[in-house]
Coordinates of C-alpha atoms in Angstrom, one line a residue:
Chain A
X1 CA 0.0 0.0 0.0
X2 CA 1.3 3.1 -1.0
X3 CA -1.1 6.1 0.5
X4 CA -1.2 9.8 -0.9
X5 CA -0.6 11.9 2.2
X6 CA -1.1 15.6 1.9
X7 CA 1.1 18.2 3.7
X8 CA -1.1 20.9 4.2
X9 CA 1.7 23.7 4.7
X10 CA -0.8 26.6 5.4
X11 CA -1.1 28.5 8.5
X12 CA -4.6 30.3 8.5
X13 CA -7.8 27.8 9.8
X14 CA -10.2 28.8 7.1
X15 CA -7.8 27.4 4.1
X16 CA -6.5 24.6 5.9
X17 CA -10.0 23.5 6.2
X18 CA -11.0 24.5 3.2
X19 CA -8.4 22.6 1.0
X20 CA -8.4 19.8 3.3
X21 CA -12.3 19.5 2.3
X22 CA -12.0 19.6 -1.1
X23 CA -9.2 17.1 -0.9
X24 CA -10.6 15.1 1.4
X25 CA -11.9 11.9 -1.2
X26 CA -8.8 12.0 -2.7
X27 CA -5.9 11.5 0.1
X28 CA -5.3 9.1 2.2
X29 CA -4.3 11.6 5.5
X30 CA -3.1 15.0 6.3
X31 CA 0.4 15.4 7.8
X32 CA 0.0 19.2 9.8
X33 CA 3.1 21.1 10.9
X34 CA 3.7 23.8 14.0
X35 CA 2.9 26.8 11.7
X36 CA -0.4 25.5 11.2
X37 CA -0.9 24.4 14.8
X38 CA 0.3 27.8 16.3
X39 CA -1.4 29.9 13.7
X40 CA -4.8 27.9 14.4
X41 CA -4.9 26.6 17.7
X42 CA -4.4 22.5 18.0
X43 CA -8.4 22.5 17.7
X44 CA -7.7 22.4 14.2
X45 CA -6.9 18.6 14.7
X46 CA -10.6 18.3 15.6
X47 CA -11.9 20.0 12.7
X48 CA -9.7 17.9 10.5
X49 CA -10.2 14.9 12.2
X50 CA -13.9 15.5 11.4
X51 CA -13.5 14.5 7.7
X52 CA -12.6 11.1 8.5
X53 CA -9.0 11.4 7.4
X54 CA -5.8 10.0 9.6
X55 CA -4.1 13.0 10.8
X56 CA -0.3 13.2 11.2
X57 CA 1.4 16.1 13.2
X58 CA 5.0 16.6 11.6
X59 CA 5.9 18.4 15.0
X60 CA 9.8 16.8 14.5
X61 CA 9.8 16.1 18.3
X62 CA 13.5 16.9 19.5
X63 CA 13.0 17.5 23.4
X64 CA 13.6 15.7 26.4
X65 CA 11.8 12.7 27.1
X66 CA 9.1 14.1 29.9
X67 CA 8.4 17.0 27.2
X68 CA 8.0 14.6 24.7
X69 CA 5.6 12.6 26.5
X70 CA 4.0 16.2 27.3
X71 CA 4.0 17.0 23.3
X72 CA 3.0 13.8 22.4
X73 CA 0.1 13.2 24.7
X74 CA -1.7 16.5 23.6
X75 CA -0.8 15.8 20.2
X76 CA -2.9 12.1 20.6
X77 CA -5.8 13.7 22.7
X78 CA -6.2 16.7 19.9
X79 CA -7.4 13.6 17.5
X80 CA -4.6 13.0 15.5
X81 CA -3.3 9.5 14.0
X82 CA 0.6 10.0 14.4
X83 CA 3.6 11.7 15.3
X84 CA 6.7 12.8 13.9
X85 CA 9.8 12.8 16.0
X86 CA 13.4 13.9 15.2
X87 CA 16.2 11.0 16.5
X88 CA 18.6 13.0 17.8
X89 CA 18.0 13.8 21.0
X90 CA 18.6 10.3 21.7
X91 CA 16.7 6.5 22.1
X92 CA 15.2 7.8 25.2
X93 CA 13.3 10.4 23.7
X94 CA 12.4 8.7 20.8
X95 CA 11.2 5.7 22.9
X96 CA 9.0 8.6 25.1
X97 CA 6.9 9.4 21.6
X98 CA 6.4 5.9 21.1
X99 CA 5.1 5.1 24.5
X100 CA 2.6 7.9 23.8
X101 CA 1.2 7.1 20.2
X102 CA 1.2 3.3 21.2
X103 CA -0.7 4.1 24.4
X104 CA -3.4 6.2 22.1
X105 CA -3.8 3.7 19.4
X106 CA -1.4 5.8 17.1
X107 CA 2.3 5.5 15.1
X108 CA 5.0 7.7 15.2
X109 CA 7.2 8.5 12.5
X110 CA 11.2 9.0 13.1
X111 CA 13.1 11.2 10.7
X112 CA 16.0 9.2 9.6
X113 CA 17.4 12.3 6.4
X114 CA 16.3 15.4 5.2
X115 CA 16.4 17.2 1.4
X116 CA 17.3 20.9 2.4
X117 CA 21.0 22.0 1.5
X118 CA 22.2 22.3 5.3
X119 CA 20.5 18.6 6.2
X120 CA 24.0 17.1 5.2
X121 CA 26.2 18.6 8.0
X122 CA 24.7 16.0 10.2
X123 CA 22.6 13.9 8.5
X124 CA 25.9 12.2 6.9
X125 CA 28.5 9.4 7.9
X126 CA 26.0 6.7 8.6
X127 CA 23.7 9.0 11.3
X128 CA 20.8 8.3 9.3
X129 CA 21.8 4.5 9.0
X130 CA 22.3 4.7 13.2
X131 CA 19.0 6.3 13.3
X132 CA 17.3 3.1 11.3
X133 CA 18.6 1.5 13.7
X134 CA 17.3 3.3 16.4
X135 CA 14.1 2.7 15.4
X136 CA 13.9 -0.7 15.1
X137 CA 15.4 -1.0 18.4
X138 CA 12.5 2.0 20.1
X139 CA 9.7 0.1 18.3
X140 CA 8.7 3.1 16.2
X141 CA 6.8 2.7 13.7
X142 CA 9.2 4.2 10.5
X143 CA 10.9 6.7 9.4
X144 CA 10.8 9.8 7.3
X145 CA 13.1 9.2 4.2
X146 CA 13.1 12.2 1.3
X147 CA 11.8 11.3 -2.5
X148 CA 14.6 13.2 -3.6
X149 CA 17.1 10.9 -3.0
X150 CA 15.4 7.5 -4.2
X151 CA 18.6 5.5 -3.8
X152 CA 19.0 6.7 -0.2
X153 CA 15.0 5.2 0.7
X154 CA 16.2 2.1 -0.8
X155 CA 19.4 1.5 0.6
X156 CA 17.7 2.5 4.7
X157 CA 14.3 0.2 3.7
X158 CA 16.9 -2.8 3.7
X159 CA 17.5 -1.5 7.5
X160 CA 14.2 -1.0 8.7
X161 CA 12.4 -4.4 7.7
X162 CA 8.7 -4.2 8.0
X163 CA 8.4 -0.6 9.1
X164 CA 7.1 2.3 6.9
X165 CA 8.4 4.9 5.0
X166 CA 6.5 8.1 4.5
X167 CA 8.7 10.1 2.1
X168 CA 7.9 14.0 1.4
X169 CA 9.4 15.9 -1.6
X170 CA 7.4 14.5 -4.3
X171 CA 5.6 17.7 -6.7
X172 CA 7.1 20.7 -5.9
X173 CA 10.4 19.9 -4.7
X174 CA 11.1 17.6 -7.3
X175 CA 10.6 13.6 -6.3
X176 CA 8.7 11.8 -8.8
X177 CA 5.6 9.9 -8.2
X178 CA 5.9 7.0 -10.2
X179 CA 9.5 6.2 -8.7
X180 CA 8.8 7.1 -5.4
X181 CA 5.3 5.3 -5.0
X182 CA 6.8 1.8 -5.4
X183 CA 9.9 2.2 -2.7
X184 CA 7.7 3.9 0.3
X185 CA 4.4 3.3 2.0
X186 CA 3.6 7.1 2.0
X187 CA 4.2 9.9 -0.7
X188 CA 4.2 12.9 1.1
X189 CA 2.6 16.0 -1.7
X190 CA 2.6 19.6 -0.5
X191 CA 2.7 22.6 -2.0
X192 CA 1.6 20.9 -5.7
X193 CA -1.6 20.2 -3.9
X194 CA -2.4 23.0 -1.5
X195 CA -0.7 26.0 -3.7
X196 CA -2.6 24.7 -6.4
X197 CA -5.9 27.0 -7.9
X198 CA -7.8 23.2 -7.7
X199 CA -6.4 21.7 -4.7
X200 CA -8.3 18.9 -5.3
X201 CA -8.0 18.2 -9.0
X202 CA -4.5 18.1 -8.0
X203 CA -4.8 15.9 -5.9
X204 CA -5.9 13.5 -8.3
X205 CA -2.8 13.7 -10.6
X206 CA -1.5 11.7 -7.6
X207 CA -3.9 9.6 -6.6
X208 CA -3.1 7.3 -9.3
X209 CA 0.2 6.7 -7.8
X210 CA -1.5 4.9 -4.6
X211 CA -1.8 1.0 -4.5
Chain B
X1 CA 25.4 39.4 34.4
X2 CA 23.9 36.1 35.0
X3 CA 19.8 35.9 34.9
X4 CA 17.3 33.6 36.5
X5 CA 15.1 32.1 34.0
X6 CA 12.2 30.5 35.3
X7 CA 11.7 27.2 32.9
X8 CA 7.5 27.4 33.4
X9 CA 6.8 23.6 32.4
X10 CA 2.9 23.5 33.5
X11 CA 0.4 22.7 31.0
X12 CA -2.4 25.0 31.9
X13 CA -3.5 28.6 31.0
X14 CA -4.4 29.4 35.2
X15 CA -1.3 27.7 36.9
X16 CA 1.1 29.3 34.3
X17 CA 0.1 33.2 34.9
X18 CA -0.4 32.1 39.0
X19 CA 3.2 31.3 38.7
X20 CA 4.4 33.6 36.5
X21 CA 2.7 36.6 38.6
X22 CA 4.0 35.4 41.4
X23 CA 7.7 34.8 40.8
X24 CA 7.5 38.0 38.2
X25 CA 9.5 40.2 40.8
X26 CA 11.9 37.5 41.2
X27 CA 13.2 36.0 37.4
X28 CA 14.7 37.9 34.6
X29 CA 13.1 36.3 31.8
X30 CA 10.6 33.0 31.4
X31 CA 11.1 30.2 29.4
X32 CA 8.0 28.1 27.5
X33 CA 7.9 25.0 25.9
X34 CA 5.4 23.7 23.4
X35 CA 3.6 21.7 26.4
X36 CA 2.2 24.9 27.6
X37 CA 1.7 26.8 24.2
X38 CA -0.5 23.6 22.8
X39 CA -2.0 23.3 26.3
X40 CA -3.1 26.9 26.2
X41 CA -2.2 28.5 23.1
X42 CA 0.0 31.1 21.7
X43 CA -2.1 33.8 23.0
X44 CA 0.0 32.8 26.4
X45 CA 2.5 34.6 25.0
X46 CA 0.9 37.8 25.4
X47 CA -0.2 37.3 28.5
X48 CA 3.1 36.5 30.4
X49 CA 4.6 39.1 28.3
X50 CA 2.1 41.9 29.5
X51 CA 4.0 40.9 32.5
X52 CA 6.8 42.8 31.5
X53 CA 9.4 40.0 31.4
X54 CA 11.3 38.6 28.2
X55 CA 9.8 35.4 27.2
X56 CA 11.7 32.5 26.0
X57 CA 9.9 30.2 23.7
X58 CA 12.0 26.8 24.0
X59 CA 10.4 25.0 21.3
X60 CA 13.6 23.1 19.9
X61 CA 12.9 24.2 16.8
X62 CA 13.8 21.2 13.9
X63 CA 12.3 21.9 10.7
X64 CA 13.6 22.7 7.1
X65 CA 14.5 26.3 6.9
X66 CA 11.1 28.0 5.3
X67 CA 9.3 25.7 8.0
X68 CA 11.4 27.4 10.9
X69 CA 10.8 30.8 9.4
X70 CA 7.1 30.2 9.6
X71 CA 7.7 29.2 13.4
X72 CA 10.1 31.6 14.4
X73 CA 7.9 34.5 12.9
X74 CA 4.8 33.7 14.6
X75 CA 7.0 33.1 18.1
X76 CA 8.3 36.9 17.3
X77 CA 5.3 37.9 16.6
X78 CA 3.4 36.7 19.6
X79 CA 5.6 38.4 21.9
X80 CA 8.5 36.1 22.5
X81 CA 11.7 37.9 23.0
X82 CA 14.0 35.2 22.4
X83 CA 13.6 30.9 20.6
X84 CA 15.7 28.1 21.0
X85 CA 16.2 26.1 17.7
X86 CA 18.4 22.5 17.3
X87 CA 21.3 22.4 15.5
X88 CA 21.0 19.4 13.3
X89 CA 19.0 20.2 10.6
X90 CA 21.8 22.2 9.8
X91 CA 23.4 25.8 9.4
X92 CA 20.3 26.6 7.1
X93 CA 17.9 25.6 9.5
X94 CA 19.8 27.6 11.9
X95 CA 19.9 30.7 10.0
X96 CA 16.3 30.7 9.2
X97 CA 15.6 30.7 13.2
X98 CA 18.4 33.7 13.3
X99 CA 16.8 35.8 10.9
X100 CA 13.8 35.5 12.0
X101 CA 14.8 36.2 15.7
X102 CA 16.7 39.5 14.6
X103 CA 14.8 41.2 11.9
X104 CA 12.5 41.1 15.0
X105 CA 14.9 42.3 17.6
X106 CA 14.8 39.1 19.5
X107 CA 17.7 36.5 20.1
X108 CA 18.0 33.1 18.8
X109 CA 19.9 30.5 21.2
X110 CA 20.8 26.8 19.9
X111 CA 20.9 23.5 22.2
X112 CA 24.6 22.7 22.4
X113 CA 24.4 19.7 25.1
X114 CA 21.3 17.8 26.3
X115 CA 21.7 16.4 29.5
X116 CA 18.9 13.3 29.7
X117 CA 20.9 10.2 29.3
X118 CA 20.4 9.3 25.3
X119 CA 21.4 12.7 24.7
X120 CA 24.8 10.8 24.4
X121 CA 23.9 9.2 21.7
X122 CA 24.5 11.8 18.7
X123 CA 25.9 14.8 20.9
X124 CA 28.7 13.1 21.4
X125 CA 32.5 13.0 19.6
X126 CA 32.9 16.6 18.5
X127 CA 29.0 17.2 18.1
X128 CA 29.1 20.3 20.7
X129 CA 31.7 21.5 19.6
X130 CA 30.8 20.9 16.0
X131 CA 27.5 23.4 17.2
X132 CA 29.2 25.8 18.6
X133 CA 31.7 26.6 15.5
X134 CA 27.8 26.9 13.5
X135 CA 26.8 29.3 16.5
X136 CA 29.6 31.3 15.3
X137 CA 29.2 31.0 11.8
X138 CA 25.0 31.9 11.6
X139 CA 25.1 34.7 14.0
X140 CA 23.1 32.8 16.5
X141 CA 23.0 34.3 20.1
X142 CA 24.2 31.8 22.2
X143 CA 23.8 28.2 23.2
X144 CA 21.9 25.8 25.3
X145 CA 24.5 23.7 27.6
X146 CA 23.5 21.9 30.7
X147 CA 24.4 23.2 34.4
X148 CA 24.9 19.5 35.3
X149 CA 28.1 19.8 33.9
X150 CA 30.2 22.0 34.2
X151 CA 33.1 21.2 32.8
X152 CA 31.1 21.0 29.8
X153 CA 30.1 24.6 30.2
X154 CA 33.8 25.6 30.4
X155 CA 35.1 23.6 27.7
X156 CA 31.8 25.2 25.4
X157 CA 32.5 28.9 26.3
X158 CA 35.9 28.8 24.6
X159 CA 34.4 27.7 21.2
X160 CA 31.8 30.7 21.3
X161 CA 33.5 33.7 22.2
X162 CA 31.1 36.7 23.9
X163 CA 28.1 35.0 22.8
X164 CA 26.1 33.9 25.9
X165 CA 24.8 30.6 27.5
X166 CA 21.8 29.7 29.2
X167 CA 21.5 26.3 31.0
X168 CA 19.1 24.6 32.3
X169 CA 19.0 21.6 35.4
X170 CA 19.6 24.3 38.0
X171 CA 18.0 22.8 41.5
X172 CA 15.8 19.6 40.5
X173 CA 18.5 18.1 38.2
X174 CA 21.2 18.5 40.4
X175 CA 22.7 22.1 38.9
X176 CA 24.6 24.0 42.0
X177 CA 23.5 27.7 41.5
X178 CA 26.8 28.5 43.0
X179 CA 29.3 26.7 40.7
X180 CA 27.2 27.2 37.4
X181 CA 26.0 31.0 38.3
X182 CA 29.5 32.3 37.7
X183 CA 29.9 30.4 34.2
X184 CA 26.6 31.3 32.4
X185 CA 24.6 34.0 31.3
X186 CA 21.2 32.7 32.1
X187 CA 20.5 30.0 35.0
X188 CA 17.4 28.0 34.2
X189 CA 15.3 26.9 37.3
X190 CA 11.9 24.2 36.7
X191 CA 10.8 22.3 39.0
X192 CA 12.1 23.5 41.5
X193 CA 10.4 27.0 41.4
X194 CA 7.2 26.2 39.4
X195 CA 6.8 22.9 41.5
X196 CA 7.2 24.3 45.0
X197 CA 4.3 25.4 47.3
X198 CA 5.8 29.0 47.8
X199 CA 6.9 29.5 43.7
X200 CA 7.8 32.8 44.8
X201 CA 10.2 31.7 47.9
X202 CA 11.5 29.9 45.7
X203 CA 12.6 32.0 43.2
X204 CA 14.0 34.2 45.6
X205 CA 16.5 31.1 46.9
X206 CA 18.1 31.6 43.6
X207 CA 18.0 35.3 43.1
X208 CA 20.9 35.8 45.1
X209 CA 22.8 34.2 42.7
X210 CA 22.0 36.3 39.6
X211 CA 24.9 39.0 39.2

């Protein structure tokens, strides 16, 4: 399975919700980030969650453990599906956000590389191998692998086993559907869905990449 | 000059401003973490700031860099004088939180040390120091470095020149006020103001420290 998740990179209520309506037949679940969440209030989880669609909060937890069980439990109680945690802050941390989701019913997502330019000063020399590992050993549930880098998702799936991959970077920033839909359990679409004039028709440019 | 910041780690609207009123006398600034600002909104911001002291948000901010613009602006913008941002996405990641932080007038301070016990993990071999050379090199205005050690604290204050550090695990954690006061810019007391029947006493055990 291979599900379309939109990013819904906006930061105003009324358009989140409104894009996320008219896309709601057509993806498979919203992943919702901090400027959204501190823009809107997390009662915009609610009204999301409202539409039927998994929601995943791309928060990239990086605190302490008792913070992140703070985080995490409010992100779980505001109704949505998943969370997104960064690795480096260490097993125990990581291990807190899993504890959380897993005690709500939910997954959480670990961030094993990252596309932007600067990613590479520490996401380089096996780190993002060490985090695969880290995840397998904290039970989490995957990991966050870009769609630019196609080899890369290959070459950390062989680490990982079973777990998921949700991978963002296809549209806008370049990853290509039809390669990337086959290696990952999640394409990841942002701003080529919600910056579009017809969010939702397209949305169903992608929505032939799902299986 | 060495401040008393008052880490508030409650979750609730009502205990936060009881607190914060009555230690307000007492601290130099208030630091925030996303527990309370999804607990009771950004709008908490304004409120503790009406109180007339400079508000810290520590929100470990560890996005790509147009995601940690988007943060950072809306942290500026809510009345926060100062953010604390991670290092590893990278020196981009960094500078987006820096620009942010001065084309607002505000500071931006990056987590050099984490003192929980995975923090080993990845900020380890070089990995502080490895931060502290990118403090230099984005501008950033200081780091995060942990009063439990330090040694550590020495050690990072040669790598960052006149660019200050704040440190938290003063009192609860084990952090003696009177070794780490002298080293530091800011001293950052939880749990052991926010947590105690008297909030105010409390604060005022570690005021004699500031300088």
């Amino acid at each position: 399975m291979t599900d379309l998740v939109l990013s819904l990179d906006v930061t105003e209520r009324a358009s989140a919700l409104r894009i996320a309506r008219a896309c709601a037949e057509d993806v498979d679940a919203i992943k919702v980030g901090y400027p959204l969440v501190l823009g809107a209030g997390l009662g915009i989880a609610r009204d999301l969650a409202d539409l039927g669609i998994p929601l995943i909060a791309d928060f990239k937890v990086a605190d302490i453990p008792n913070t992140n069980t703070l985080i995490c439990d409010q992100v779980f109680a505001a109704g949505f599906s998943a969370v997104i945690a960064q690795a480096f802050p260490g097993p125990d941390s990581v291990v807190a956000c899993v504890e959380s989701a897993h005690t709500h019913g939910g997954e959480c997502y670990v961030v094993a590389e990252m596309s932007h330019p600067g990613a590479l000063t520490f996401f380089s020399e096996g780190v993002p191998e060490a985090i695969c590992r880290l995840v397998v050993e904290t039970g989490a549930d995957g990991i966050i692998a870009p769609a630019t880098r196609p080899a890369r998702i290959r070459a950390l799936r062989d680490l990982i086993g079973e777990r998921k991959i949700l991978s963002p970077g296809v549209g806008a920033q370049g990853g290509d559907p039809a390669e990337v839909a086959p290696l990952v359990d999640g394409m990841i679409v942002g701003r080529a869905i919600y910056g579009a004039a017809d969010p939702a028709a397209a949305a169903r440019v992608y929505a032939p990449y799902r299986r």
